[in-house]
Structure formats: C-alpha cells, structure tokens
Coordinates of C-alpha atoms and ligand atoms in Angstrom, one line a residue:
M1 CA 91.7 91.6 117.9
P2 CA 89.9 94.3 119.8
I3 CA 87.4 96.2 117.8
H4 CA 85.1 99.1 118.6
D5 CA 82.0 98.7 120.7
S6 CA 80.2 100.3 117.8
A7 CA 81.2 97.2 115.7
N8 CA 78.6 95.4 117.8
A9 CA 76.0 97.9 116.9
T10 CA 74.1 95.4 114.7
N11 CA 73.7 92.7 117.4
G12 CA 71.0 94.6 119.2
H13 CA 72.8 95.1 122.4
H14 CA 74.2 98.5 121.6
A15 CA 72.8 101.7 120.1
R16 CA 73.6 102.2 116.5
P17 CA 76.6 104.4 115.9
K18 CA 75.8 107.9 114.9
V19 CA 77.1 109.9 112.0
L20 CA 76.8 113.7 111.7
V21 CA 76.7 115.2 108.2
P22 CA 76.5 119.0 108.5
E23 CA 77.0 119.7 104.8
K24 CA 75.5 118.7 101.5
L25 CA 76.6 115.2 100.6
S26 CA 75.5 113.1 97.7
P27 CA 72.8 110.5 98.9
D28 CA 74.6 107.6 97.2
G29 CA 77.2 107.2 100.0
L30 CA 74.7 108.1 102.8
A31 CA 72.5 105.2 101.7
L32 CA 75.3 102.8 102.4
L33 CA 75.6 104.2 105.9
R34 CA 71.9 104.0 106.7
K35 CA 71.9 100.2 106.7
T36 CA 73.8 100.0 109.9
L37 CA 74.3 103.5 111.3
D38 CA 72.1 106.5 112.3
V39 CA 72.8 109.3 109.9
D40 CA 71.9 112.9 110.9
E41 CA 72.0 115.4 108.0
R42 CA 72.0 118.8 109.8
K43 CA 72.8 121.7 107.4
G44 CA 73.2 125.3 108.6
L45 CA 74.6 124.5 112.1
S46 CA 76.7 127.3 113.6
A47 CA 80.1 126.5 115.2
E48 CA 78.4 126.7 118.6
D49 CA 75.6 124.4 117.6
L50 CA 78.2 121.9 116.3
L51 CA 80.2 122.1 119.5
G52 CA 77.0 121.5 121.5
I53 CA 76.0 118.2 119.8
I54 CA 79.2 116.6 118.6
S55 CA 79.6 114.5 121.7
D56 CA 76.7 112.3 120.5
Y57 CA 78.5 111.2 117.3
D58 CA 80.9 108.4 116.4
A59 CA 81.7 109.9 113.0
L60 CA 81.6 113.3 111.3
I61 CA 81.5 113.8 107.5
V62 CA 82.3 117.2 106.1
R63 CA 83.2 119.1 102.9
S64 CA 85.1 122.4 102.9
E65 CA 82.7 124.6 104.9
T66 CA 82.8 123.0 108.3
K67 CA 85.8 124.1 110.5
V68 CA 86.9 121.0 112.3
T69 CA 88.8 122.7 115.1
A70 CA 90.8 121.3 118.0
A71 CA 88.0 122.4 120.3
L72 CA 85.3 120.5 118.3
L73 CA 87.5 117.4 118.2
A74 CA 88.1 117.5 121.9
A75 CA 84.3 117.9 122.5
G76 CA 83.7 114.8 120.3
K77 CA 84.2 112.3 123.1
K78 CA 82.9 109.4 121.0
L79 CA 84.4 110.5 117.7
K80 CA 86.5 107.9 115.9
V81 CA 86.6 109.3 112.4
V82 CA 86.4 112.6 110.6
A83 CA 85.8 112.1 106.9
R84 CA 86.4 114.8 104.4
A85 CA 84.3 114.2 101.3
G86 CA 86.9 115.7 99.0
V87 CA 90.7 116.4 98.8
G88 CA 91.8 119.4 100.9
V89 CA 91.8 118.9 104.7
D90 CA 92.9 122.4 105.5
N91 CA 89.6 122.9 107.3
V92 CA 90.4 120.0 109.7
D93 CA 92.9 120.3 112.5
V94 CA 94.6 117.0 111.6
G95 CA 97.3 117.5 114.3
A96 CA 94.7 117.7 117.0
A97 CA 92.8 114.7 115.6
T98 CA 96.1 112.7 115.6
K99 CA 96.7 113.5 119.2
L100 CA 93.2 112.4 120.2
G101 CA 93.6 109.2 118.1
I102 CA 90.8 110.3 115.8
I103 CA 91.3 109.1 112.2
V104 CA 91.0 111.6 109.4
V105 CA 90.2 110.2 106.0
N106 CA 89.6 111.9 102.7
S107 CA 88.7 111.1 99.1
P108 CA 92.0 111.8 97.3
S109 CA 90.9 111.2 93.8
G110 CA 87.1 111.3 93.7
N111 CA 86.9 115.0 92.5
I112 CA 90.2 115.7 90.7
G113 CA 88.6 115.3 87.2
A114 CA 86.0 117.9 88.2
A115 CA 88.6 120.3 89.6
A116 CA 90.7 120.0 86.5
E117 CA 87.8 120.5 84.1
H118 CA 86.7 123.6 86.2
T119 CA 90.2 125.0 85.8
I120 CA 90.0 124.6 82.0
A121 CA 86.5 126.2 82.1
L122 CA 88.0 129.3 83.9
L123 CA 91.0 129.2 81.5
L124 CA 88.8 129.5 78.4
A125 CA 86.3 131.8 80.1
T126 CA 89.1 134.3 81.0
A127 CA 90.7 134.0 77.6
R128 CA 87.5 134.7 75.7
N129 CA 85.7 137.1 78.2
V130 CA 82.8 134.7 78.4
P131 CA 81.0 136.1 81.5
E132 CA 81.6 139.7 80.5
A133 CA 80.2 139.0 77.0
C134 CA 77.2 137.2 78.5
A135 CA 76.5 140.1 80.9
S136 CA 76.9 142.7 78.0
L137 CA 74.5 140.8 75.8
E138 CA 72.0 140.4 78.7
A139 CA 72.2 144.2 79.1
G140 CA 71.0 144.5 75.5
K141 CA 74.5 145.5 74.1
W142 CA 76.3 144.1 71.1
E143 CA 80.0 144.7 71.8
R144 CA 81.9 142.4 69.5
S145 CA 85.1 144.5 69.1
K146 CA 85.4 145.3 72.8
L147 CA 85.2 141.6 73.7
V148 CA 88.0 140.2 71.5
G149 CA 89.9 137.5 73.4
V150 CA 93.1 135.5 73.0
E151 CA 93.7 131.9 72.0
V152 CA 95.2 129.4 74.4
K153 CA 96.7 127.3 71.6
G154 CA 100.5 127.8 71.4
K155 CA 100.5 129.7 74.7
T156 CA 102.4 128.6 77.9
L157 CA 100.5 127.4 80.9
G158 CA 102.6 127.6 84.1
V159 CA 101.4 125.0 86.7
I160 CA 102.3 125.4 90.4
G161 CA 101.8 122.0 92.1
F162 CA 102.2 119.0 89.8
G163 CA 100.0 116.6 91.8
K164 CA 96.8 114.9 90.8
V165 CA 94.8 118.0 89.7
G166 CA 97.9 119.7 88.3
I167 CA 98.7 116.7 86.1
S168 CA 95.1 116.4 84.9
V169 CA 95.0 120.1 84.0
A170 CA 98.4 119.8 82.2
R171 CA 97.0 116.9 80.2
L172 CA 93.8 118.8 79.2
A173 CA 95.8 121.9 78.3
I174 CA 98.2 120.0 76.1
G175 CA 95.1 118.7 74.4
L176 CA 94.3 122.3 73.7
G177 CA 97.7 122.8 72.1
M178 CA 99.3 124.6 75.0
H179 CA 102.9 124.3 76.2
V180 CA 103.0 123.4 79.9
Q181 CA 105.8 124.1 82.4
A182 CA 105.4 123.1 86.1
L183 CA 106.9 124.0 89.4
D184 CA 106.8 121.3 92.1
P185 CA 109.8 120.6 94.3
Y186 CA 108.5 117.1 95.0
A187 CA 107.5 116.0 91.5
S188 CA 109.4 113.4 89.6
P189 CA 111.0 114.7 86.4
A190 CA 110.4 111.3 84.8
V191 CA 106.6 111.7 85.5
A192 CA 106.7 115.2 84.2
S193 CA 108.5 114.3 81.0
S194 CA 106.1 111.4 80.4
H195 CA 103.3 114.0 80.3
N196 CA 105.4 116.3 78.0
V197 CA 105.8 118.8 80.8
S198 CA 109.0 120.5 81.7
L199 CA 109.7 121.1 85.4
V200 CA 111.2 124.5 86.3
S201 CA 113.2 124.9 89.4
S202 CA 112.1 128.3 90.6
L203 CA 108.9 130.4 90.9
P204 CA 110.4 133.5 89.2
D205 CA 111.4 131.3 86.2
L206 CA 107.8 130.0 85.9
L207 CA 106.2 133.4 86.3
A208 CA 108.4 134.9 83.6
V209 CA 107.3 132.4 80.9
S210 CA 103.7 131.9 81.7
D211 CA 100.9 133.4 79.6
F212 CA 98.5 131.7 82.0
L213 CA 99.4 130.6 85.5
T214 CA 97.4 128.0 87.5
I215 CA 97.8 126.9 91.1
H216 CA 97.3 123.3 92.3
T217 CA 99.1 123.0 95.6
P218 CA 97.6 122.3 99.1
L219 CA 97.2 125.3 101.4
I220 CA 100.1 124.8 103.8
A221 CA 102.6 127.2 105.5
S222 CA 104.9 127.2 102.4
T223 CA 102.1 128.0 99.9
K224 CA 100.1 130.5 101.9
G225 CA 100.5 133.9 100.3
M226 CA 102.9 132.5 97.7
I227 CA 101.6 134.9 95.0
S228 CA 101.7 138.5 96.1
T229 CA 102.8 141.9 94.6
K230 CA 106.4 140.9 93.7
E231 CA 105.3 137.6 92.1
L232 CA 102.5 139.2 90.1
Q233 CA 105.0 141.9 88.9
G234 CA 107.2 139.0 87.8
M235 CA 104.6 137.8 85.4
K236 CA 104.3 138.8 81.8
K237 CA 102.2 141.9 81.1
G238 CA 98.9 140.7 79.9
A239 CA 99.1 137.3 81.5
R240 CA 96.2 135.7 83.3
I241 CA 96.0 133.8 86.5
L242 CA 93.8 130.9 87.8
N243 CA 93.1 129.5 91.2
V244 CA 90.9 126.4 91.7
A245 CA 93.0 125.1 94.7
R246 CA 92.7 127.2 97.8
G247 CA 92.1 130.9 98.7
G248 CA 94.9 132.3 100.7
M249 CA 97.6 131.3 98.2
I250 CA 97.1 134.4 96.1
N251 CA 97.1 137.7 98.0
E252 CA 93.7 139.1 96.9
A253 CA 94.6 142.8 97.4
A254 CA 97.7 142.4 95.4
L255 CA 95.8 140.7 92.6
L256 CA 93.2 143.5 92.6
D257 CA 96.1 146.0 92.1
A258 CA 97.7 144.0 89.3
L259 CA 94.3 143.9 87.4
N260 CA 93.6 147.6 88.1
S261 CA 97.0 148.6 86.8
G262 CA 96.4 146.6 83.6
H263 CA 99.5 144.4 84.3
L264 CA 97.4 141.3 84.4
A265 CA 94.7 140.9 81.7
G266 CA 92.4 138.6 83.7
A267 CA 91.9 136.1 86.6
G268 CA 89.7 133.0 87.0
I269 CA 89.1 132.4 90.7
D270 CA 87.1 129.6 92.3
V271 CA 88.4 129.8 95.9
W272 CA 88.7 132.6 98.4
S273 CA 90.7 133.5 101.5
T274 CA 87.4 133.6 103.4
E275 CA 84.4 131.6 102.2
P276 CA 81.9 133.1 101.6
P277 CA 83.9 136.4 101.1
E278 CA 83.4 139.1 103.6
Q279 CA 81.6 142.3 102.6
D280 CA 83.9 145.1 101.3
S281 CA 86.9 142.8 101.3
A282 CA 89.4 142.6 98.4
A283 CA 87.7 139.3 97.5
T284 CA 84.3 141.0 96.9
K285 CA 86.1 143.7 94.8
L286 CA 87.7 141.0 92.7
I287 CA 84.3 139.3 92.3
A288 CA 82.8 142.5 90.9
H289 CA 85.9 143.2 88.7
P290 CA 85.1 143.0 84.9
K291 CA 88.4 141.1 84.3
V292 CA 87.6 138.4 86.9
V293 CA 85.7 135.2 86.3
A294 CA 84.6 134.2 89.7
T295 CA 82.9 131.1 91.0
P296 CA 81.8 130.1 94.5
H297 CA 84.1 127.1 95.2
L298 CA 82.6 125.0 92.5
G299 CA 85.7 122.9 91.5
A300 CA 84.3 119.7 92.9
S301 CA 80.6 120.5 92.3
T302 CA 79.6 118.0 89.6
V303 CA 77.1 115.2 90.0
E304 CA 79.8 112.7 89.2
A305 CA 82.4 114.0 91.6
Q306 CA 80.0 114.3 94.4
E307 CA 78.8 110.7 94.0
N308 CA 82.5 109.5 93.9
V309 CA 83.6 111.3 97.1
S310 CA 80.4 110.5 99.0
I311 CA 80.7 106.7 98.3
D312 CA 84.5 106.8 98.9
V313 CA 84.3 108.4 102.3
C314 CA 81.1 106.6 103.5
E315 CA 82.8 103.3 102.7
Q316 CA 85.7 104.3 104.8
V317 CA 83.5 105.5 107.7
L318 CA 81.9 102.1 107.7
S319 CA 85.2 100.3 107.7
I320 CA 86.5 102.3 110.6
L321 CA 83.4 101.9 112.7
R322 CA 83.5 98.1 111.9
G323 CA 87.0 98.0 113.2
D324 CA 88.6 97.6 109.8
L325 CA 91.2 99.8 108.2
P326 CA 90.4 102.8 106.0
R327 CA 91.6 103.2 102.4
S328 CA 92.8 106.8 102.5
A329 CA 93.8 107.8 106.0
V330 CA 95.3 111.3 106.1
N331 CA 96.8 111.1 109.6
A332 CA 96.2 107.6 110.6
P333 CA 98.3 104.6 110.9
L334 CA 97.4 101.3 109.5
I335 CA 96.1 100.1 112.8
L336 CA 92.8 99.9 114.5
P337 CA 91.6 103.0 116.3
E338 CA 91.3 101.4 119.7
E339 CA 94.8 100.0 119.5
Y340 CA 96.1 103.3 118.2
K341 CA 94.7 105.1 121.2
K342 CA 96.3 102.6 123.6
L343 CA 99.7 103.0 121.8
Q344 CA 99.7 106.8 121.7
P345 CA 101.9 107.4 124.9
F346 CA 104.3 104.7 123.8
V347 CA 104.5 106.3 120.3
R348 CA 105.6 109.5 122.0
L349 CA 108.0 107.6 124.3
V350 CA 109.7 105.6 121.5
E351 CA 110.1 108.8 119.4
K352 CA 111.8 110.5 122.3
M353 CA 114.0 107.5 123.0
G354 CA 115.2 107.5 119.3
S355 CA 115.9 111.2 119.5
L356 CA 117.7 110.9 122.8
Y357 CA 119.8 108.1 121.4
T358 CA 120.8 110.3 118.4
Q359 CA 121.6 113.4 120.4
H360 CA 123.2 111.7 123.5
Y361 CA 125.2 108.9 121.8
S362 CA 125.8 109.8 118.2
K363 CA 126.9 113.4 118.6
P364 CA 130.4 114.3 119.9
R365 CA 130.2 114.9 123.6
A366 CA 132.1 117.5 125.7
H367 CA 134.6 115.5 127.8
H368 CA 136.8 116.3 130.8
S369 CA 140.0 115.0 129.4
S370 CA 139.8 116.4 125.9
T371 CA 137.5 118.7 123.9
S372 CA 135.0 116.0 123.0
T373 CA 134.5 112.2 122.8
P374 CA 134.1 110.9 119.3
P375 CA 130.6 109.9 118.2
H376 CA 129.7 106.3 119.1
Q377 CA 127.3 105.9 116.2
D378 CA 128.5 103.9 113.2
T379 CA 126.2 103.6 110.2
R380 CA 126.4 99.9 110.6
T381 CA 125.0 100.0 114.2
T382 CA 121.9 97.8 114.5
F383 CA 119.0 98.5 116.9
D384 CA 116.9 96.1 119.0
L385 CA 113.6 97.5 120.0
I386 CA 112.3 95.2 122.8
Y387 CA 108.7 95.3 124.0
E388 CA 108.0 93.8 127.4
G389 CA 104.8 93.3 129.4
S390 CA 101.4 94.0 127.8
L391 CA 103.1 95.7 124.8
A392 CA 104.7 92.4 123.9
T393 CA 101.3 91.0 123.1
L394 CA 100.5 93.5 120.4
T395 CA 100.6 92.2 116.9
N396 CA 100.8 95.5 115.1
T397 CA 103.6 97.7 116.4
T398 CA 104.1 99.7 113.2
P399 CA 103.4 103.0 114.9
L400 CA 106.2 102.3 117.4
F401 CA 108.6 101.3 114.6
A402 CA 107.7 104.5 112.7
A403 CA 108.2 106.6 115.9
L404 CA 111.7 105.2 116.4
I405 CA 112.7 106.0 112.8
K406 CA 111.3 109.5 113.3
G407 CA 113.1 110.0 116.6
L408 CA 116.4 108.6 115.3
T409 CA 116.4 110.7 112.2
S410 CA 114.5 113.9 113.0
A411 CA 117.4 115.5 114.9
I412 CA 119.7 115.1 111.9
T413 CA 117.6 115.4 108.7
S414 CA 114.5 117.1 107.3
H415 CA 113.7 114.4 104.7
A416 CA 113.1 117.3 102.2
G417 CA 109.8 118.2 103.8
T418 CA 108.5 114.6 104.2
A419 CA 107.4 113.8 107.7
V420 CA 108.1 110.3 108.8
N421 CA 104.8 108.4 109.3
I422 CA 103.5 104.9 109.3
V423 CA 103.3 104.7 105.6
N424 CA 106.9 105.9 104.8
A425 CA 108.9 104.8 107.9
D426 CA 110.0 101.5 106.4
L427 CA 111.2 103.3 103.3
I428 CA 113.1 105.9 105.2
A429 CA 114.7 103.3 107.4
R430 CA 115.9 101.4 104.3
D431 CA 117.1 104.6 102.6
R432 CA 119.2 105.5 105.7
G433 CA 120.4 101.9 106.2
L434 CA 118.8 101.6 109.6
V435 CA 118.4 98.0 110.7
I436 CA 115.9 97.6 113.5
N437 CA 114.9 94.3 115.0
E438 CA 111.6 94.4 116.9
Q439 CA 111.4 91.8 119.7
H440 CA 108.5 90.8 121.9
S441 CA 109.8 89.6 125.2
R442 CA 107.5 87.1 126.8
T443 CA 109.4 87.1 130.1
P444 CA 107.0 88.7 132.7
T445 CA 108.3 92.2 133.6
T446 CA 109.4 92.8 137.2
H447 CA 108.8 96.5 136.8
T448 CA 105.9 98.2 138.5
Y449 CA 104.6 99.3 135.2
S450 CA 102.9 96.9 132.9
S451 CA 104.9 97.7 129.8
L452 CA 108.5 98.6 129.2
V453 CA 110.3 99.5 125.9
T454 CA 114.1 99.1 125.6
L455 CA 116.2 100.3 122.8
I456 CA 119.6 98.7 122.4
A457 CA 122.1 100.0 119.9
R458 CA 124.6 97.4 118.9
P459 CA 127.7 98.8 117.2
P460 CA 129.4 96.5 114.7
H461 CA 132.4 94.3 115.6
P462 CA 135.6 95.8 114.5
S463 CA 136.8 94.6 111.1
P464 CA 140.0 92.5 111.1
S465 CA 141.9 95.5 109.5
S466 CA 140.7 97.9 112.2
P467 CA 143.4 99.2 114.6
S468 CA 141.0 98.6 117.5
T469 CA 140.2 95.0 118.4
T470 CA 137.6 95.6 121.2
T471 CA 133.9 95.8 120.2
P472 CA 132.4 99.1 121.5
P473 CA 129.7 98.5 124.2
D474 CA 126.0 98.4 123.4
Q475 CA 124.0 101.5 124.3
I476 CA 120.8 101.0 126.2
I477 CA 117.8 103.2 126.8
T478 CA 114.6 101.9 128.6
G479 CA 111.4 103.8 129.1
Y480 CA 107.9 103.3 130.4
C481 CA 104.5 105.1 130.5
S482 CA 102.5 105.9 133.6
D483 CA 99.0 107.1 132.7
A484 CA 99.8 109.3 129.7
Q485 CA 103.1 110.5 131.1
I486 CA 106.4 109.1 129.6
F487 CA 109.6 108.4 131.5
I488 CA 113.1 107.1 130.8
S489 CA 114.1 104.5 133.5
R490 CA 117.5 103.5 132.3
L491 CA 120.4 105.0 130.4
D492 CA 123.1 102.4 129.9
R493 CA 124.0 101.1 133.4
F494 CA 122.3 104.0 135.1
A495 CA 118.9 103.6 136.8
T496 CA 116.9 106.8 136.7
S497 CA 113.5 108.3 136.1
F498 CA 113.1 111.4 134.1
V499 CA 110.6 112.9 131.6
P500 CA 112.2 113.1 128.2
A501 CA 111.0 116.5 127.2
G502 CA 112.5 120.0 126.7
H503 CA 116.1 121.0 127.1
L504 CA 118.2 118.4 129.0
L505 CA 121.8 118.4 130.3
I506 CA 123.2 115.0 131.0
C507 CA 126.3 115.1 133.2
H508 CA 128.4 112.0 133.9
N509 CA 130.2 112.5 137.1
Y510 CA 131.8 111.0 140.3
D511 CA 129.0 110.1 142.7
E512 CA 130.3 112.2 145.5
P513 CA 129.0 115.1 147.6
G514 CA 129.1 118.6 146.1
K515 CA 128.6 117.7 142.5
I516 CA 125.1 119.0 142.3
G517 CA 126.1 122.3 143.9
V518 CA 129.0 122.8 141.4
V519 CA 126.7 122.2 138.4
G520 CA 123.8 124.2 139.8
G521 CA 126.1 127.1 140.8
L522 CA 127.7 127.3 137.4
L523 CA 124.3 127.2 135.6
G524 CA 122.8 129.7 138.0
R525 CA 125.6 132.2 137.3
E526 CA 124.9 131.8 133.6
G527 CA 121.2 132.6 134.1
V528 CA 120.1 129.0 133.2
N529 CA 117.2 127.8 135.4
I530 CA 117.0 124.2 136.5
N531 CA 113.4 123.0 136.2
S532 CA 113.9 119.4 137.2
M533 CA 116.7 117.1 138.2
A534 CA 117.2 113.3 138.3
V535 CA 120.2 111.6 139.8
A536 CA 121.0 108.2 138.3
P537 CA 123.3 105.8 140.1
V538 CA 124.7 102.7 138.5
S539 CA 121.7 100.2 138.5
G540 CA 122.1 96.7 140.0
A541 CA 120.6 95.3 136.8
G542 CA 122.8 97.6 134.6
A543 CA 126.1 97.1 136.3
G544 CA 128.3 95.2 134.0
A545 CA 125.6 94.8 131.3
G546 CA 127.1 96.7 128.5
G547 CA 127.4 100.4 129.1
E548 CA 130.4 102.4 128.3
G549 CA 133.0 99.8 128.8
E550 CA 135.4 100.9 131.5
E551 CA 134.1 100.1 135.0
K552 CA 134.0 103.4 136.9
R553 CA 133.4 103.1 140.7
G554 CA 131.1 105.7 142.3
E555 CA 129.9 107.1 139.1
A556 CA 126.5 108.6 138.4
L557 CA 124.5 110.6 135.9
M558 CA 122.8 113.9 136.7
I559 CA 119.9 114.7 134.3
L560 CA 118.9 118.3 134.5
G561 CA 115.8 119.8 132.8
V562 CA 116.8 123.4 132.0
D563 CA 114.8 126.3 130.7
R564 CA 117.0 127.0 127.6
E565 CA 119.6 125.4 125.4
V566 CA 123.0 125.5 127.2
S567 CA 125.8 127.0 125.1
E568 CA 128.9 125.0 124.1
E569 CA 131.0 127.5 126.1
V570 CA 129.0 126.8 129.4
V571 CA 129.2 123.0 128.7
G572 CA 133.0 123.4 128.2
R573 CA 133.3 125.1 131.6
L574 CA 131.2 122.3 133.2
V575 CA 133.4 119.5 132.0
R576 CA 136.5 121.3 133.2
E577 CA 135.1 121.0 136.7
E578 CA 136.8 118.3 138.9
G579 CA 134.9 115.0 138.9
I580 CA 132.7 115.6 135.8
W581 CA 133.6 113.3 133.0
D582 CA 131.4 114.4 130.2
V583 CA 128.3 116.4 129.4
S584 CA 125.8 116.2 126.6
V585 CA 123.1 118.6 125.6
V586 CA 119.8 117.2 124.4
G587 CA 116.6 118.9 123.1
L588 CA 113.5 116.7 123.1
Ligands
NAI601 N1 88.2 124.0 94.1 C1 87.9 122.8 94.4 O1 86.7 122.4 94.6 C2 88.9 121.7 94.6 C3 90.1 122.1 95.1 N2 91.1 121.1 95.3 C4 92.4 121.6 95.8 O2 93.3 121.4 94.7 C5 94.6 121.3 95.3 C6 95.4 120.2 94.6 O3 94.8 118.9 94.9 P1 95.5 117.6 94.4 O4 96.1 117.8 93.1 O5 94.5 116.5 94.6 O6 96.7 117.5 95.5 P2 98.0 116.7 95.4 O7 98.5 116.5 96.8 O8 97.8 115.5 94.5 O9 99.0 117.7 94.7 C7 99.5 118.8 95.3 C8 100.9 119.0 94.7 O10 101.4 120.3 95.2 C9 102.8 120.1 95.4 N3 103.4 121.1 96.2 C10 103.3 121.2 97.6 N4 104.0 122.3 98.0 C11 104.4 123.0 96.9 C12 105.1 124.2 96.7 N5 105.4 125.0 97.7 N6 105.3 124.5 95.4 C13 105.0 123.8 94.4 N7 104.3 122.6 94.5 C14 104.0 122.2 95.8 C15 103.0 118.7 95.9 O11 104.3 118.2 95.7 C16 101.9 117.9 95.1 O12 102.5 117.3 94.0 C17 94.4 121.1 96.8 O13 94.6 122.3 97.5 C18 93.0 120.7 96.9 O14 92.4 121.0 98.1 C19 90.9 119.8 94.9 C20 89.7 119.4 94.5 C21 88.6 120.3 94.3
HPV602 O1 88.1 118.6 97.6 C1 88.5 119.7 97.7 O2 89.6 120.0 98.1 C2 87.6 120.8 97.5 O3 88.0 122.0 97.6 C3 86.2 120.5 97.3 O4 85.4 121.3 98.3 P1 83.9 121.0 98.5 O5 83.8 119.5 98.9 O6 83.2 121.2 97.2 O7 83.5 121.9 99.6

C-alpha cells in the first residue's frame, strides 16, 4: 500500500516532516510529535506571515484563532493535514481542503465537558450578578439590595442544539433542579427523553417557555443570525441568554437593544462575531454592559480540556503522516491521503455518472410520439460499478462507492440536511434499497486512458404476473479522466466524449444532415446559447450490447452544453421536430 514519503522520515533518507503550530497548544501532545517530527511553535503570525511560510509544512495544528482559508491551503503545497485542537471547524475552509485532498481532523469530545461547565458558570453568574457584585465590592460599595438575583432551580432552560455540549449542559442543569427543553431537528427523541429532556419542534415554542436560553449548535448557514430582534422579542420578559458556542449566531446589536430596553435581564457571552471584538462595535458595548457577563472565548480553556485536545489531534497528525487513518476526520474518507488524491477526479466522475443516470434515465423524458416516455428506473434496479485499468488494482474504492450514492440520490432527495459522505454512504444506500456491485475488471483496457469506470443499471426481470414479458434493457454509462478533467465516453450504445458539467440537453435523433441546424436554430431563437456540442453515433462496441432495445438504424445522440436550463415548453417543441425521438434535460 502506498504511504507518504514523510512516513520514511525516520529512516534517515528524508527530512523529518514539519508541523506548524501557530497557536497555544498544550505541550502534552506536542511532546508526542517531537519524537519523529519537527515542530515549530510560532505564535503571533499575521495572515501574510502564515501564507509566506506554509509551503514548508506537512501539517498545521490550530485552535479557533487561525483562519485556515482556501488561499492558505492552496499555498500549503506539502500540507497533508490540518488539525483543529477543539470542536468547531468554522475557521477552516473544509471544502477547499477536501478539494485539495488535505485531511481536516478535530477533537470532537476533548473539550465538551469544559464548554458545558463554562456554560453553567455563565448561567449562575448571570442569575446571581456575580461579576457586577464583585466590581461593586472592589469599588468599595456594599450594595446587597441592588444585587438581588434569581434562582435557577425550578426554572426552564431552553437548549438550542442537543449535541455533545448541549446534552452535557442539560445534564448539569437538571442536576441544579432546572427543567430542560431542547430544539434540535436532528436529535433523537429517545435520547432526549432518556435525559429527561423534552424536544420542541419550533424555535418560537422554545423561546416562549425559556427563562434561560443557551445555544450549542455549530456556526453554519442555518444557524448564523438565528437569534435576532424578532426572536429576542419572542422570549419572556426578564429571561436571560447564554452563548458558549459561536459568535454570529446571536445578532449582537439586537441583543444590546433587548438588554437596554429591559426586555432581557441578562446575558452570558463567551464567543463573539469577531474575535477579538472590534473597537466601538456592538460586541464591545455588550462587554461593557452591566447586565452582561462576558468572557474571551474561554469555553475550552481548562488545563484538562487542553491536554485532551492536544493529545487527541497530535496522535491523529502522527497517524496521517505515518500513512495510517485518523480517528476523527471531518472531511476525509477512510483512505490514505495519497490514494485519496489519486482518486479525486474519479470521485467527481462517478458522482456525475450517478447524477446523469438519475436525470437521464429515471426521469420521464420528452418523446416525439407522445408527451413523455415512462421512467426506466425501478426501485429493484441493481447497479454494477466496474473499474478497469489501474483503478481496478485499488483495494479501497469507498470514495467511489460514496460518490455514486451521492450522484444517484442528490438529484432527488436532500437527506434532511445530511450530505452523503464516506461514513454514511453505505447506510443511505441501504435505506434507499440501492444495490451496488463493485467489480474490478482485470482485462487490460483497450482505451487510450489508463482507467475507465462503467455504470450498468440492470432493471429486474418482469414478474410472471406482469403484462410485459420482455426484460427492459440495461443502461450503460462509461467515463474516464484525462489529467484532472472528467469525460463521459459512452451512453448506452452511443460512443461519445463530453464533459459532464453544467446544463446539458441530450437529443436522440436520426443521424442525418440538418439535425444540428434544426436544434441549434430553435435554441437560438429561444435565447439559449450552446457552449459545447458532442455528436454520438452508435458505437461498434455498443451496438447490440444492451441499449434501449429496438435497433434503430442511423440513429445518434446530440449532447449540447447550454448556458441555462431549457424549459419544458422548448423541449416539447424540439421533440415535435421531424427526426428527433426524445430529449432529456440534465443539470450536472
Ligand atoms: N466556547 C468554546 O470554547 C467552545 C465552543 N464549542 C462550540 O459549541 C458548539 C457545539 O459543539 P458540540 O456540542 O460538540 O457539537 P455537536 O455537533 O455535538 O452538536 C451540535 C448540535 O447542533 C444541532 N444543530 C445543527 N443545526 C441546528 C439548528 N439549526 N437548530 C438546532 N440544532 C441544530 C446538531 O443536530 C447537533 O446535535 C459548536 O459550535 C462548537 O464549536 C465547543 C467547545 C468549546
Ligand atoms: O472547540 C471549540 O469549538 C472551541 O471553540 C474552542 O476554541 P479554542 O480552541 O479555545 O480556541
């Protein structure tokens, strides 16, 4: 199995791999690295400094302060791993890392106890005015009646995000005698009830019942700005709000207004939309506000949590640079980084092949003789995914399998917000009843390219009770990669070569003069620009090998790359043209 050059670092022939640590990390983990790697602790680097030196490093270990941008990742020519010594990876451009084949790992549970305890610290501090009382006493005052607080016992804590930290906070709050209700569309009601927590189904419902509200979601598009003026107005008068998750989820200006108007009685905030907060911003006004208990992103800052996350991510960095698999990969497949890089274009190709299959074959298609052909796909259709050439020698094709599931399903389902990935592909395939047989063909490929992938969809044989006795034909899509570019080389019995990307129009027509003009003219009149065109005659290899059943002489496919989605009405007019059998619209 191929491993990294850096794996040979200890044999004396290669320089030791280098790890850059631009933030404060506990020495416990770093000591593990120093045995075999060169570790540079360089605190206080500017973004430009980082960009200037990153190309020297094989691994980068960060906390929440370093912005790991697409530009930084692209400049890290030797980078194999970015490790986040903590939970949130919102400061890492994970998409860019995935594209570059750089693995991102984190420490998903090393600091959750610390974050939960800090939340409870802020809960009690806001309830009992602890910082204000301390400041008053330091100022020589004795203000007992002004600083009367409230008890948390018997009060309702609303938890947004019932994940690892949210559950720990709920457990601690229940220990304090609180009632806990939670909002989390992805949480299991059984897990919630086993913690004596009731799940609510909407944010307004949670806001209306909460005496204290605490947020424990990741910072993602759906949570950014989730608490603003309307939501704060929807809370009980005199309620208090806590945020130890991420700044940016509460609108800071709206929170300031709610505190100034007296609608909210207090806030405990650890995280800020910009860290450190900018001068004269709403955040700095919140920090100075007497009703706010503010901390500088200290949720994970305990000795114990820092030891945990440091050891956790350093062990993973060692694994990856040794050529082994990490424990907590955020983006990465369970496959070696070098193999992953090699597979990247094929991953894109197979995903497009799956999506092309779903859109071209399983959707009703506009047809010359009637309004549409019925969809070919039957839920009992099985798929063969055949690897030829050098791909056939790979032992781990999990990313290709996952890419196929993603392609087959993404055009028709959202999986309730769950992206198909290496970890969940198998589960999603089983849930949807998709049967996929991966085959490694040892026959040497006659194609110019060293690797081919073929997808064959095999419809089931008709049941004895079915009115039709003929088995529908198999549907075949073949593709290949040339450098990093991906191509489709066969669609059923048609030999072709086109890039599966953007809006495509696939016309099945008589192979006779004038057809291109007819289609081009009609699209031109509709203002649709044709960017690319491939004409696909019946292939020698493909003729008679499955396909759509009836043998049509002089037939061809025309695959047009167009600049926008073509409307059903235009497609309807196309198929009414003489000599055009059917047309499908595909978006890849
Ligand atoms: N202040 C600090 O130092 C620390 C902050 N954190 C932050 O705490 C947050 C929670 O961390 P974990 O519990 O480990 O994450 P987690 O992934 O275990 O839990 C997050 C939960 O949020 C839920 N969720 C996602 N979108 C939602 C939405 N729109 N509405 C309601 N729920 C939603 C998810 O289903 C999941 O159950 C993260 O943002 C993390 O970065 C974590 C540790 C320390
Ligand atoms: O783990 C997290 O998500 C945190 O927010 C901790 O951040 P830090 O490592 O303390 O900069």
